Amino acid sequence: MLQRTASIHTEPPIARELADRFRSRFVKVQPTCDDIPTIWVEREHLRETLHYLKSEAPDPFRMLFDLTALDERMRTHRADQPESDFTVVYHLMSFTRNQDVRIKVALSGETPSLPTISDFWPNANWYEREVWDMFGVTFTGHPHLTRILTPPTWTGHPLRKDHYARATDMGIYDLSEEKEIAEQEALRFRPEDWGMVRQSESTDFMFLNMGPNHPSVHGVFRLILQLEGEQIVDVVPEIGFHHRGAEKMGERQSWHTYIPYTDRIDYLSGVMNNFPYVMAVERLAGIEVPPRAQMIRIMMAELFRIASHLVFFGTMSQDVGQLSPVFYMFTDRERVFEIIEAVCGFRMHPAWFRIGGVAADLPQGWDRLIGDFCAYLPKRLDEYVKLVMQNRIFKARTVGIAAYTLDEAIDWGVTGPGLRACGIDWDCRKKRPYSGYDQLEFDVPVYTHGDCYDRTMVHVEELRQSVRIIRQCIKNMPSGPYKSDHRLTTPPIKERTMHDIETLITHFLNVSWGPVIPPGEACVGIEASKGMNAYYLTSDGDTMSYRTRIRTPSFPHLQMIPLISRGAFVADLIALIGSIDFVMADVDR
Amino acid sequence: MNLILFGLLNIVGILLMLVIGAALLTWIERRLLGFWQDRRGPNRVGPFGSLQVVADMIKILFKQDWIPPFADPVVFVLAPAVVMVAALLAFAVVPVTPSIGIAGNLNIGILFFLAMTSLSVYSVVLAGWASNNKYSLLGGMRAAAQMVSYEVFMGLALIGVVMLTGSFSLADIVRAQQELWFVVPQFLGFIVFMIAGIAETHRLPFDLPEGENELGAGFHTEYSSMKFGMFFVGEYIGIILVSAMIVILFFGGWQGPLLPPILWFAIKTGAFVGFFILLRAALPRPRYDQLMAYGWKLMLPLSLLNIAVTGAVMLTH
């Protein structure tokens, strides 16, 4: 928090760098609650600025971490910012500097437009489609600007402030036969739309529709394969079947009541989703979390990392045809859930973190319960490595299969185990320690080939590291309160009420309406089980968020599938999908 | 008169045993898989869940018998019948004991067995084709390539046994193993035959024609009700058949001390059926091209080597 006040008042070096480079005064710096330099640029300078940052700058910002937008028309607390109806936000990341930068562009009018940057960063393709879908911002020069999350028949742009948010605003839903046929017709795949041909000189291609219901696509995910025999010529991934409008819900829920929604974003990682959200809110509110709460958070997040990785490991081996390991690993995951249930009273979606701490203190005997599990798991892992990783058929199916290079990974926005399998030790917990990870000892497993096997190996090693972290948490759990005594924590502290009418009213309001979080912007990212998960919150000084942006790791990972699977076999694609470790709810939100 | 009656009894007896055995296997397999996978498996219907078979039967028979409108109806119906008929016919030449067995002494027994297993390829290919579904087609394509290739090694693996016995009759082959089971002199042949046998029955790790993670259910994606049931039963009869053939060709058939021949035959066959199920619990599935490379680059040279060595040894004796 000390850093925060300091950074607001000094100009970030990157802003000076940009000003020097372009010798102009278009650079405007906006103070934010996080430490990310936020720079406004004019629409016409956008492409050259981004190009400079990506390719020319010393220690360039090579990854497009996020690209999103903001409907500013209803926002009241933005006096120090340029006039804007819609603001498009580019969030870039530099590994060499270990720094982020946020570039903002102000747009005006009902039909705003911007030049595309999908030729700089291939992963901008889907992000721009999403922004078009959600905000109606067109990107000129984009190769395929169509809806991505909502159905092709949708009208309107859901994240605009004038778009309805509740089903009750929509009128009665009726699926008549004509409508059903029209909806299905809209989903029909036409290869020509994607620049594909139906036949080559020698052969007619087969177009195979894989999903949205298919045993290997892990949820509702549709892949359209262009096949020549069993060889893949091209792939078109289609997402959005799991879209629930989680970001829109954030604008209708109080800061506190939104926590359970976050659990369901990456539904395998439970409280790990709460983590970036509550930290972002705490950033906005300036809440300091007591050490015990921080340690509890780390411990629970690591337990969920184990649960999620076990599911990954089991389904990965099942995807290449091994029937048994998935049962062993689900049994072990059940043990994790027993612990989580004992602590949180809930299994998959405990919504256990609170703004300012956690919901309750650890139960009696928690240390023995978790300690037993930490003693049990490593032995089992040794067996699983023998069973799966050392199996020759498994190796034949995964070694050298669906590999991508480090450059490709960075270009496409890959984070998490998929990135660490390419030979870079980028782990948020180490590079940007949050919540006290810097006090814990653990290694960041790194592999170099970037293939399915290495991605799986990274997961396996991370399981061991998580056990190691949890052991340290048990040993060093600090005493003290499990929640901050800040006035904006939720639920508000009961002991402070019942003194006089004022305290009673304050408590009542903070419970019923929820706390009013001061205006500002904060983006907090963590190392989630599948990669970097970040919440970019914009507060307009209300009981609800003005804009909740959820940057999930699975979204860019899926976008990469066509690149890696061209020329491979259908069976390789299955291995690739298995090794990505994604959850459709995490992709579609 | 008595002879005819005995013959008929044999036929009906073996047919019943096979169909019941195959049905029971569906339950045994699930119980065994459950045991190996730290879970229970079907244990609710009847003692230890054994009546699960009956429950499944009732369910599968009363399901709607559906032929997709886009399928070729004649071939679609024919395909599951072929697999069951071929597997059952192949059993005609299996000598269970010296007295039990329909045509155990048939002097072209092995050839008949190979012919019948070749026929069953048709059912899979036809099913994949007639379903008019892309996943089924891919499954059928894989099946055609896989089964035709492994047929070759299966046939070649048997040559060594035939050379040692000098007969195509399965009963003769069993009798020739009085002193020494052929698994010892024909170990290579045994290994190749067993692997080819698994591929023929398209069981994991060679279940590429079904490959549920890739193709949904492969060639039988569109099948439901008893037509699906026939594929299922046909597969299990295939497992029993291949296990029985392994026992006859390499493990001395019905021969063994103390116990009656029929029990020996059942015990040995059962052991191999169990081994097949264990394989399913343990191994992942190779890729299609890896499977073919494995066959043509490893199995073929191995089986040829086996024939050459057997021939050389026989010549020197």
PDB file of N, CA, C and O in Angstrom, chain A residues 206-210 214-216 229-230 318-324 327-328 380 391 393-394 396-397 401 569 571-572 574, chain B residues 33 36-39 134-135 137-138 141-142 204-205 212-216 280-290 294:
ATOM      1  N   MET A 206     -12.749 -33.787 -45.611  1.00  0.00           N
ATOM      2  CA  MET A 206     -13.892 -34.100 -44.760  1.00  0.00           C
ATOM      3  C   MET A 206     -13.924 -33.046 -43.656  1.00  0.00           C
ATOM      4  O   MET A 206     -12.906 -32.737 -43.061  1.00  0.00           O
ATOM      5  N   PHE A 207     -15.102 -32.488 -43.413  1.00  0.00           N
ATOM      6  CA  PHE A 207     -15.246 -31.534 -42.315  1.00  0.00           C
ATOM      7  C   PHE A 207     -15.932 -32.236 -41.171  1.00  0.00           C
ATOM      8  O   PHE A 207     -17.082 -32.640 -41.282  1.00  0.00           O
ATOM      9  N   LEU A 208     -15.184 -32.418 -40.104  1.00  0.00           N
ATOM     10  CA  LEU A 208     -15.706 -33.188 -38.974  1.00  0.00           C
ATOM     11  C   LEU A 208     -16.017 -32.224 -37.840  1.00  0.00           C
ATOM     12  O   LEU A 208     -15.177 -31.438 -37.415  1.00  0.00           O
ATOM     13  N   ASN A 209     -17.233 -32.317 -37.376  1.00  0.00           N
ATOM     14  CA  ASN A 209     -17.682 -31.457 -36.293  1.00  0.00           C
ATOM     15  C   ASN A 209     -17.428 -32.161 -34.971  1.00  0.00           C
ATOM     16  O   ASN A 209     -18.069 -33.156 -34.664  1.00  0.00           O
ATOM     17  N   MET A 210     -16.468 -31.680 -34.221  1.00  0.00           N
ATOM     18  CA  MET A 210     -16.115 -32.333 -32.954  1.00  0.00           C
ATOM     19  C   MET A 210     -16.628 -31.447 -31.828  1.00  0.00           C
ATOM     20  O   MET A 210     -16.160 -30.342 -31.640  1.00  0.00           O
ATOM     21  N   HIS A 214     -18.607 -33.977 -26.971  1.00  0.00           N
ATOM     22  CA  HIS A 214     -17.656 -34.988 -27.388  1.00  0.00           C
ATOM     23  C   HIS A 214     -16.855 -35.357 -26.150  1.00  0.00           C
ATOM     24  O   HIS A 214     -16.534 -34.471 -25.362  1.00  0.00           O
ATOM     25  N   PRO A 215     -16.533 -36.645 -25.979  1.00  0.00           N
ATOM     26  CA  PRO A 215     -15.878 -37.032 -24.719  1.00  0.00           C
ATOM     27  C   PRO A 215     -14.554 -36.324 -24.447  1.00  0.00           C
ATOM     28  O   PRO A 215     -14.150 -36.214 -23.298  1.00  0.00           O
ATOM     29  N   SER A 216     -13.878 -35.856 -25.465  1.00  0.00           N
ATOM     30  CA  SER A 216     -12.529 -35.332 -25.233  1.00  0.00           C
ATOM     31  C   SER A 216     -12.423 -33.829 -25.231  1.00  0.00           C
ATOM     32  O   SER A 216     -11.340 -33.302 -25.085  1.00  0.00           O
ATOM     33  N   GLY A 229      -8.124 -37.719 -44.802  1.00  0.00           N
ATOM     34  CA  GLY A 229      -7.949 -38.984 -44.103  1.00  0.00           C
ATOM     35  C   GLY A 229      -8.056 -38.707 -42.622  1.00  0.00           C
ATOM     36  O   GLY A 229      -9.040 -38.142 -42.175  1.00  0.00           O
ATOM     37  N   GLU A 230      -7.011 -39.083 -41.862  1.00  0.00           N
ATOM     38  CA  GLU A 230      -7.035 -38.757 -40.441  1.00  0.00           C
ATOM     39  C   GLU A 230      -6.133 -37.582 -40.123  1.00  0.00           C
ATOM     40  O   GLU A 230      -5.892 -37.260 -38.968  1.00  0.00           O
ATOM     41  N   GLN A 318      -6.411 -40.314 -19.425  1.00  0.00           N
ATOM     42  CA  GLN A 318      -7.595 -40.938 -20.002  1.00  0.00           C
ATOM     43  C   GLN A 318      -7.751 -40.551 -21.477  1.00  0.00           C
ATOM     44  O   GLN A 318      -8.194 -41.349 -22.288  1.00  0.00           O
ATOM     45  N   ASP A 319      -7.361 -39.341 -21.802  1.00  0.00           N
ATOM     46  CA  ASP A 319      -7.500 -38.899 -23.182  1.00  0.00           C
ATOM     47  C   ASP A 319      -6.619 -39.702 -24.125  1.00  0.00           C
ATOM     48  O   ASP A 319      -6.944 -39.839 -25.304  1.00  0.00           O
ATOM     49  N   VAL A 320      -5.499 -40.202 -23.634  1.00  0.00           N
ATOM     50  CA  VAL A 320      -4.704 -41.051 -24.502  1.00  0.00           C
ATOM     51  C   VAL A 320      -5.065 -42.520 -24.301  1.00  0.00           C
ATOM     52  O   VAL A 320      -4.349 -43.389 -24.748  1.00  0.00           O
ATOM     53  N   GLY A 321      -6.170 -42.775 -23.652  1.00  0.00           N
ATOM     54  CA  GLY A 321      -6.732 -44.118 -23.645  1.00  0.00           C
ATOM     55  C   GLY A 321      -6.486 -44.947 -22.404  1.00  0.00           C
ATOM     56  O   GLY A 321      -6.861 -46.103 -22.351  1.00  0.00           O
ATOM     57  N   GLN A 322      -5.861 -44.363 -21.385  1.00  0.00           N
ATOM     58  CA  GLN A 322      -5.603 -45.133 -20.176  1.00  0.00           C
ATOM     59  C   GLN A 322      -6.824 -45.025 -19.260  1.00  0.00           C
ATOM     60  O   GLN A 322      -7.206 -43.925 -18.879  1.00  0.00           O
ATOM     61  N   LEU A 323      -7.385 -46.171 -18.916  1.00  0.00           N
ATOM     62  CA  LEU A 323      -8.671 -46.127 -18.208  1.00  0.00           C
ATOM     63  C   LEU A 323      -8.540 -45.899 -16.711  1.00  0.00           C
ATOM     64  O   LEU A 323      -9.360 -45.226 -16.106  1.00  0.00           O
ATOM     65  N   SER A 324      -7.503 -46.484 -16.103  1.00  0.00           N
ATOM     66  CA  SER A 324      -7.497 -46.549 -14.640  1.00  0.00           C
ATOM     67  C   SER A 324      -7.023 -45.291 -13.902  1.00  0.00           C
ATOM     68  O   SER A 324      -7.630 -44.939 -12.897  1.00  0.00           O
ATOM     69  N   PHE A 327      -9.317 -42.830 -12.127  1.00  0.00           N
ATOM     70  CA  PHE A 327     -10.053 -43.217 -10.918  1.00  0.00           C
ATOM     71  C   PHE A 327      -9.194 -43.012  -9.674  1.00  0.00           C
ATOM     72  O   PHE A 327      -9.664 -42.544  -8.654  1.00  0.00           O
ATOM     73  N   TYR A 328      -7.915 -43.381  -9.780  1.00  0.00           N
ATOM     74  CA  TYR A 328      -7.022 -43.191  -8.629  1.00  0.00           C
ATOM     75  C   TYR A 328      -6.938 -41.699  -8.276  1.00  0.00           C
ATOM     76  O   TYR A 328      -6.969 -41.307  -7.123  1.00  0.00           O
ATOM     77  N   ARG A 380       1.892 -41.557  -3.503  1.00  0.00           N
ATOM     78  CA  ARG A 380       0.970 -41.872  -4.596  1.00  0.00           C
ATOM     79  C   ARG A 380       1.482 -41.283  -5.911  1.00  0.00           C
ATOM     80  O   ARG A 380       1.405 -41.920  -6.963  1.00  0.00           O
ATOM     81  N   ASN A 391       5.127 -44.870 -18.897  1.00  0.00           N
ATOM     82  CA  ASN A 391       4.538 -45.840 -19.810  1.00  0.00           C
ATOM     83  C   ASN A 391       4.985 -45.543 -21.238  1.00  0.00           C
ATOM     84  O   ASN A 391       4.939 -44.408 -21.693  1.00  0.00           O
ATOM     85  N   ILE A 393       3.741 -46.407 -24.170  1.00  0.00           N
ATOM     86  CA  ILE A 393       2.716 -45.950 -25.127  1.00  0.00           C
ATOM     87  C   ILE A 393       2.361 -44.492 -24.850  1.00  0.00           C
ATOM     88  O   ILE A 393       2.206 -43.694 -25.770  1.00  0.00           O
ATOM     89  N   PHE A 394       2.264 -44.156 -23.545  1.00  0.00           N
ATOM     90  CA  PHE A 394       1.963 -42.759 -23.198  1.00  0.00           C
ATOM     91  C   PHE A 394       3.041 -41.837 -23.761  1.00  0.00           C
ATOM     92  O   PHE A 394       2.751 -40.780 -24.309  1.00  0.00           O
ATOM     93  N   ALA A 396       4.972 -42.452 -26.329  1.00  0.00           N
ATOM     94  CA  ALA A 396       4.866 -42.410 -27.788  1.00  0.00           C
ATOM     95  C   ALA A 396       3.761 -41.459 -28.222  1.00  0.00           C
ATOM     96  O   ALA A 396       3.840 -40.830 -29.275  1.00  0.00           O
ATOM     97  N   ARG A 397       2.735 -41.348 -27.395  1.00  0.00           N
ATOM     98  CA  ARG A 397       1.603 -40.482 -27.755  1.00  0.00           C
ATOM     99  C   ARG A 397       1.866 -39.003 -27.437  1.00  0.00           C
ATOM    100  O   ARG A 397       1.162 -38.132 -27.929  1.00  0.00           O
ATOM    101  N   ILE A 401       4.883 -34.386 -29.365  1.00  0.00           N
ATOM    102  CA  ILE A 401       3.571 -34.167 -29.989  1.00  0.00           C
ATOM    103  C   ILE A 401       3.061 -32.771 -29.614  1.00  0.00           C
ATOM    104  O   ILE A 401       3.160 -32.349 -28.466  1.00  0.00           O
ATOM    105  N   PHE A 569      -2.379 -35.716 -36.454  1.00  0.00           N
ATOM    106  CA  PHE A 569      -3.482 -36.651 -36.572  1.00  0.00           C
ATOM    107  C   PHE A 569      -4.576 -36.278 -35.578  1.00  0.00           C
ATOM    108  O   PHE A 569      -4.328 -35.537 -34.620  1.00  0.00           O
ATOM    109  N   ALA A 571      -5.716 -38.141 -33.351  1.00  0.00           N
ATOM    110  CA  ALA A 571      -5.302 -38.614 -32.030  1.00  0.00           C
ATOM    111  C   ALA A 571      -4.350 -37.624 -31.352  1.00  0.00           C
ATOM    112  O   ALA A 571      -4.378 -37.465 -30.134  1.00  0.00           O
ATOM    113  N   ASP A 572      -3.514 -36.943 -32.144  1.00  0.00           N
ATOM    114  CA  ASP A 572      -2.602 -35.941 -31.569  1.00  0.00           C
ATOM    115  C   ASP A 572      -3.387 -34.755 -31.038  1.00  0.00           C
ATOM    116  O   ASP A 572      -3.046 -34.164 -30.010  1.00  0.00           O
ATOM    117  N   ILE A 574      -6.271 -34.852 -29.782  1.00  0.00           N
ATOM    118  CA  ILE A 574      -6.857 -35.244 -28.502  1.00  0.00           C
ATOM    119  C   ILE A 574      -5.814 -35.107 -27.397  1.00  0.00           C
ATOM    120  O   ILE A 574      -6.092 -34.589 -26.310  1.00  0.00           O
TER     121      ILE A 574
ATOM    122  N   LEU B  33     -12.558 -54.621 -13.377  1.00  0.00           N
ATOM    123  CA  LEU B  33     -12.074 -53.246 -13.585  1.00  0.00           C
ATOM    124  C   LEU B  33     -12.279 -52.431 -12.315  1.00  0.00           C
ATOM    125  O   LEU B  33     -11.415 -51.670 -11.897  1.00  0.00           O
ATOM    126  N   TRP B  36      -9.659 -53.289  -9.810  1.00  0.00           N
ATOM    127  CA  TRP B  36      -8.339 -52.722 -10.125  1.00  0.00           C
ATOM    128  C   TRP B  36      -8.329 -51.212 -10.073  1.00  0.00           C
ATOM    129  O   TRP B  36      -7.284 -50.592 -10.063  1.00  0.00           O
ATOM    130  N   GLN B  37      -9.486 -50.616 -10.113  1.00  0.00           N
ATOM    131  CA  GLN B  37      -9.534 -49.153 -10.144  1.00  0.00           C
ATOM    132  C   GLN B  37     -10.030 -48.561  -8.837  1.00  0.00           C
ATOM    133  O   GLN B  37     -10.533 -47.436  -8.803  1.00  0.00           O
ATOM    134  N   ASP B  38      -9.895 -49.314  -7.759  1.00  0.00           N
ATOM    135  CA  ASP B  38     -10.288 -48.818  -6.430  1.00  0.00           C
ATOM    136  C   ASP B  38     -11.742 -48.387  -6.354  1.00  0.00           C
ATOM    137  O   ASP B  38     -12.061 -47.370  -5.738  1.00  0.00           O
ATOM    138  N   ARG B  39     -12.614 -49.125  -7.005  1.00  0.00           N
ATOM    139  CA  ARG B  39     -14.040 -48.817  -6.859  1.00  0.00           C
ATOM    140  C   ARG B  39     -14.788 -50.141  -6.878  1.00  0.00           C
ATOM    141  O   ARG B  39     -14.162 -51.198  -6.983  1.00  0.00           O
ATOM    142  N   LYS B 134     -19.695 -39.615 -39.894  1.00  0.00           N
ATOM    143  CA  LYS B 134     -18.255 -39.425 -40.117  1.00  0.00           C
ATOM    144  C   LYS B 134     -17.403 -40.146 -39.077  1.00  0.00           C
ATOM    145  O   LYS B 134     -16.358 -40.695 -39.394  1.00  0.00           O
ATOM    146  N   TYR B 135     -17.846 -40.106 -37.831  1.00  0.00           N
ATOM    147  CA  TYR B 135     -17.088 -40.808 -36.794  1.00  0.00           C
ATOM    148  C   TYR B 135     -17.078 -42.307 -37.058  1.00  0.00           C
ATOM    149  O   TYR B 135     -16.055 -42.972 -36.930  1.00  0.00           O
ATOM    150  N   LEU B 137     -17.397 -43.734 -39.893  1.00  0.00           N
ATOM    151  CA  LEU B 137     -16.576 -43.992 -41.074  1.00  0.00           C
ATOM    152  C   LEU B 137     -15.102 -44.048 -40.688  1.00  0.00           C
ATOM    153  O   LEU B 137     -14.370 -44.954 -41.086  1.00  0.00           O
ATOM    154  N   LEU B 138     -14.663 -43.083 -39.869  1.00  0.00           N
ATOM    155  CA  LEU B 138     -13.265 -43.095 -39.420  1.00  0.00           C
ATOM    156  C   LEU B 138     -12.973 -44.389 -38.669  1.00  0.00           C
ATOM    157  O   LEU B 138     -11.925 -45.008 -38.854  1.00  0.00           O
ATOM    158  N   MET B 141     -12.754 -47.244 -41.070  1.00  0.00           N
ATOM    159  CA  MET B 141     -11.503 -47.181 -41.819  1.00  0.00           C
ATOM    160  C   MET B 141     -10.347 -47.728 -40.995  1.00  0.00           C
ATOM    161  O   MET B 141      -9.547 -48.539 -41.462  1.00  0.00           O
ATOM    162  N   ARG B 142     -10.290 -47.255 -39.741  1.00  0.00           N
ATOM    163  CA  ARG B 142      -9.230 -47.741 -38.861  1.00  0.00           C
ATOM    164  C   ARG B 142      -9.330 -49.248 -38.698  1.00  0.00           C
ATOM    165  O   ARG B 142      -8.326 -49.960 -38.753  1.00  0.00           O
ATOM    166  N   LEU B 204      -8.719 -52.591 -25.924  1.00  0.00           N
ATOM    167  CA  LEU B 204      -7.586 -51.774 -25.493  1.00  0.00           C
ATOM    168  C   LEU B 204      -6.369 -52.657 -25.307  1.00  0.00           C
ATOM    169  O   LEU B 204      -6.531 -53.748 -24.786  1.00  0.00           O
ATOM    170  N   PRO B 205      -5.175 -52.292 -25.678  1.00  0.00           N
ATOM    171  CA  PRO B 205      -4.774 -51.000 -26.249  1.00  0.00           C
ATOM    172  C   PRO B 205      -4.988 -50.880 -27.760  1.00  0.00           C
ATOM    173  O   PRO B 205      -4.519 -49.926 -28.340  1.00  0.00           O
ATOM    174  N   GLU B 212     -12.998 -44.272 -27.929  1.00  0.00           N
ATOM    175  CA  GLU B 212     -14.044 -43.354 -27.480  1.00  0.00           C
ATOM    176  C   GLU B 212     -13.542 -41.937 -27.255  1.00  0.00           C
ATOM    177  O   GLU B 212     -14.304 -40.993 -27.444  1.00  0.00           O
ATOM    178  N   ASN B 213     -12.286 -41.757 -26.885  1.00  0.00           N
ATOM    179  CA  ASN B 213     -11.816 -40.400 -26.638  1.00  0.00           C
ATOM    180  C   ASN B 213     -11.674 -39.607 -27.928  1.00  0.00           C
ATOM    181  O   ASN B 213     -11.669 -38.406 -27.930  1.00  0.00           O
ATOM    182  N   GLU B 214     -11.530 -40.342 -29.028  1.00  0.00           N
ATOM    183  CA  GLU B 214     -11.358 -39.650 -30.296  1.00  0.00           C
ATOM    184  C   GLU B 214     -12.630 -39.680 -31.127  1.00  0.00           C
ATOM    185  O   GLU B 214     -13.052 -38.682 -31.676  1.00  0.00           O
ATOM    186  N   LEU B 215     -13.236 -40.864 -31.215  1.00  0.00           N
ATOM    187  CA  LEU B 215     -14.315 -41.047 -32.186  1.00  0.00           C
ATOM    188  C   LEU B 215     -15.676 -41.229 -31.536  1.00  0.00           C
ATOM    189  O   LEU B 215     -16.594 -41.712 -32.182  1.00  0.00           O
ATOM    190  N   GLY B 216     -15.842 -40.890 -30.302  1.00  0.00           N
ATOM    191  CA  GLY B 216     -17.130 -41.121 -29.656  1.00  0.00           C
ATOM    192  C   GLY B 216     -17.280 -42.600 -29.371  1.00  0.00           C
ATOM    193  O   GLY B 216     -16.876 -43.080 -28.325  1.00  0.00           O
ATOM    194  N   ARG B 280      -6.711 -54.048 -20.400  1.00  0.00           N
ATOM    195  CA  ARG B 280      -7.589 -52.906 -20.617  1.00  0.00           C
ATOM    196  C   ARG B 280      -7.471 -51.916 -19.462  1.00  0.00           C
ATOM    197  O   ARG B 280      -7.534 -50.702 -19.658  1.00  0.00           O
ATOM    198  N   ALA B 281      -7.293 -52.456 -18.254  1.00  0.00           N
ATOM    199  CA  ALA B 281      -7.208 -51.575 -17.092  1.00  0.00           C
ATOM    200  C   ALA B 281      -5.882 -50.828 -17.057  1.00  0.00           C
ATOM    201  O   ALA B 281      -5.757 -49.796 -16.424  1.00  0.00           O
ATOM    202  N   ALA B 282      -4.866 -51.390 -17.747  1.00  0.00           N
ATOM    203  CA  ALA B 282      -3.524 -50.864 -17.519  1.00  0.00           C
ATOM    204  C   ALA B 282      -3.001 -49.948 -18.613  1.00  0.00           C
ATOM    205  O   ALA B 282      -2.283 -48.999 -18.321  1.00  0.00           O
ATOM    206  N   LEU B 283      -3.334 -50.202 -19.861  1.00  0.00           N
ATOM    207  CA  LEU B 283      -2.561 -49.566 -20.927  1.00  0.00           C
ATOM    208  C   LEU B 283      -3.297 -48.433 -21.624  1.00  0.00           C
ATOM    209  O   LEU B 283      -4.506 -48.489 -21.793  1.00  0.00           O
ATOM    210  N   PRO B 284      -2.560 -47.416 -22.049  1.00  0.00           N
ATOM    211  CA  PRO B 284      -3.156 -46.405 -22.924  1.00  0.00           C
ATOM    212  C   PRO B 284      -3.202 -46.910 -24.370  1.00  0.00           C
ATOM    213  O   PRO B 284      -2.766 -48.020 -24.656  1.00  0.00           O
ATOM    214  N   ARG B 285      -3.711 -46.044 -25.235  1.00  0.00           N
ATOM    215  CA  ARG B 285      -3.949 -46.465 -26.612  1.00  0.00           C
ATOM    216  C   ARG B 285      -2.932 -45.800 -27.532  1.00  0.00           C
ATOM    217  O   ARG B 285      -2.733 -44.604 -27.470  1.00  0.00           O
ATOM    218  N   PRO B 286      -2.220 -46.587 -28.357  1.00  0.00           N
ATOM    219  CA  PRO B 286      -1.270 -45.954 -29.285  1.00  0.00           C
ATOM    220  C   PRO B 286      -2.005 -45.222 -30.398  1.00  0.00           C
ATOM    221  O   PRO B 286      -3.212 -45.373 -30.553  1.00  0.00           O
ATOM    222  N   ARG B 287      -1.262 -44.451 -31.141  1.00  0.00           N
ATOM    223  CA  ARG B 287      -1.876 -43.746 -32.251  1.00  0.00           C
ATOM    224  C   ARG B 287      -1.986 -44.701 -33.431  1.00  0.00           C
ATOM    225  O   ARG B 287      -1.227 -45.651 -33.549  1.00  0.00           O
ATOM    226  N   TYR B 288      -2.895 -44.388 -34.315  1.00  0.00           N
ATOM    227  CA  TYR B 288      -3.197 -45.235 -35.459  1.00  0.00           C
ATOM    228  C   TYR B 288      -1.950 -45.605 -36.268  1.00  0.00           C
ATOM    229  O   TYR B 288      -1.679 -46.770 -36.534  1.00  0.00           O
ATOM    230  N   ASP B 289      -1.135 -44.602 -36.620  1.00  0.00           N
ATOM    231  CA  ASP B 289       0.033 -44.916 -37.446  1.00  0.00           C
ATOM    232  C   ASP B 289       1.098 -45.672 -36.653  1.00  0.00           C
ATOM    233  O   ASP B 289       1.823 -46.488 -37.195  1.00  0.00           O
ATOM    234  N   GLN B 290       1.137 -45.403 -35.320  1.00  0.00           N
ATOM    235  CA  GLN B 290       2.089 -46.146 -34.485  1.00  0.00           C
ATOM    236  C   GLN B 290       1.714 -47.618 -34.439  1.00  0.00           C
ATOM    237  O   GLN B 290       2.574 -48.503 -34.476  1.00  0.00           O
ATOM    238  N   TYR B 294       4.064 -50.529 -35.728  1.00  0.00           N
ATOM    239  CA  TYR B 294       4.383 -51.603 -34.791  1.00  0.00           C
ATOM    240  C   TYR B 294       4.126 -52.959 -35.436  1.00  0.00           C
ATOM    241  O   TYR B 294       4.942 -53.878 -35.356  1.00  0.00           O
TER     242      TYR B 294
END
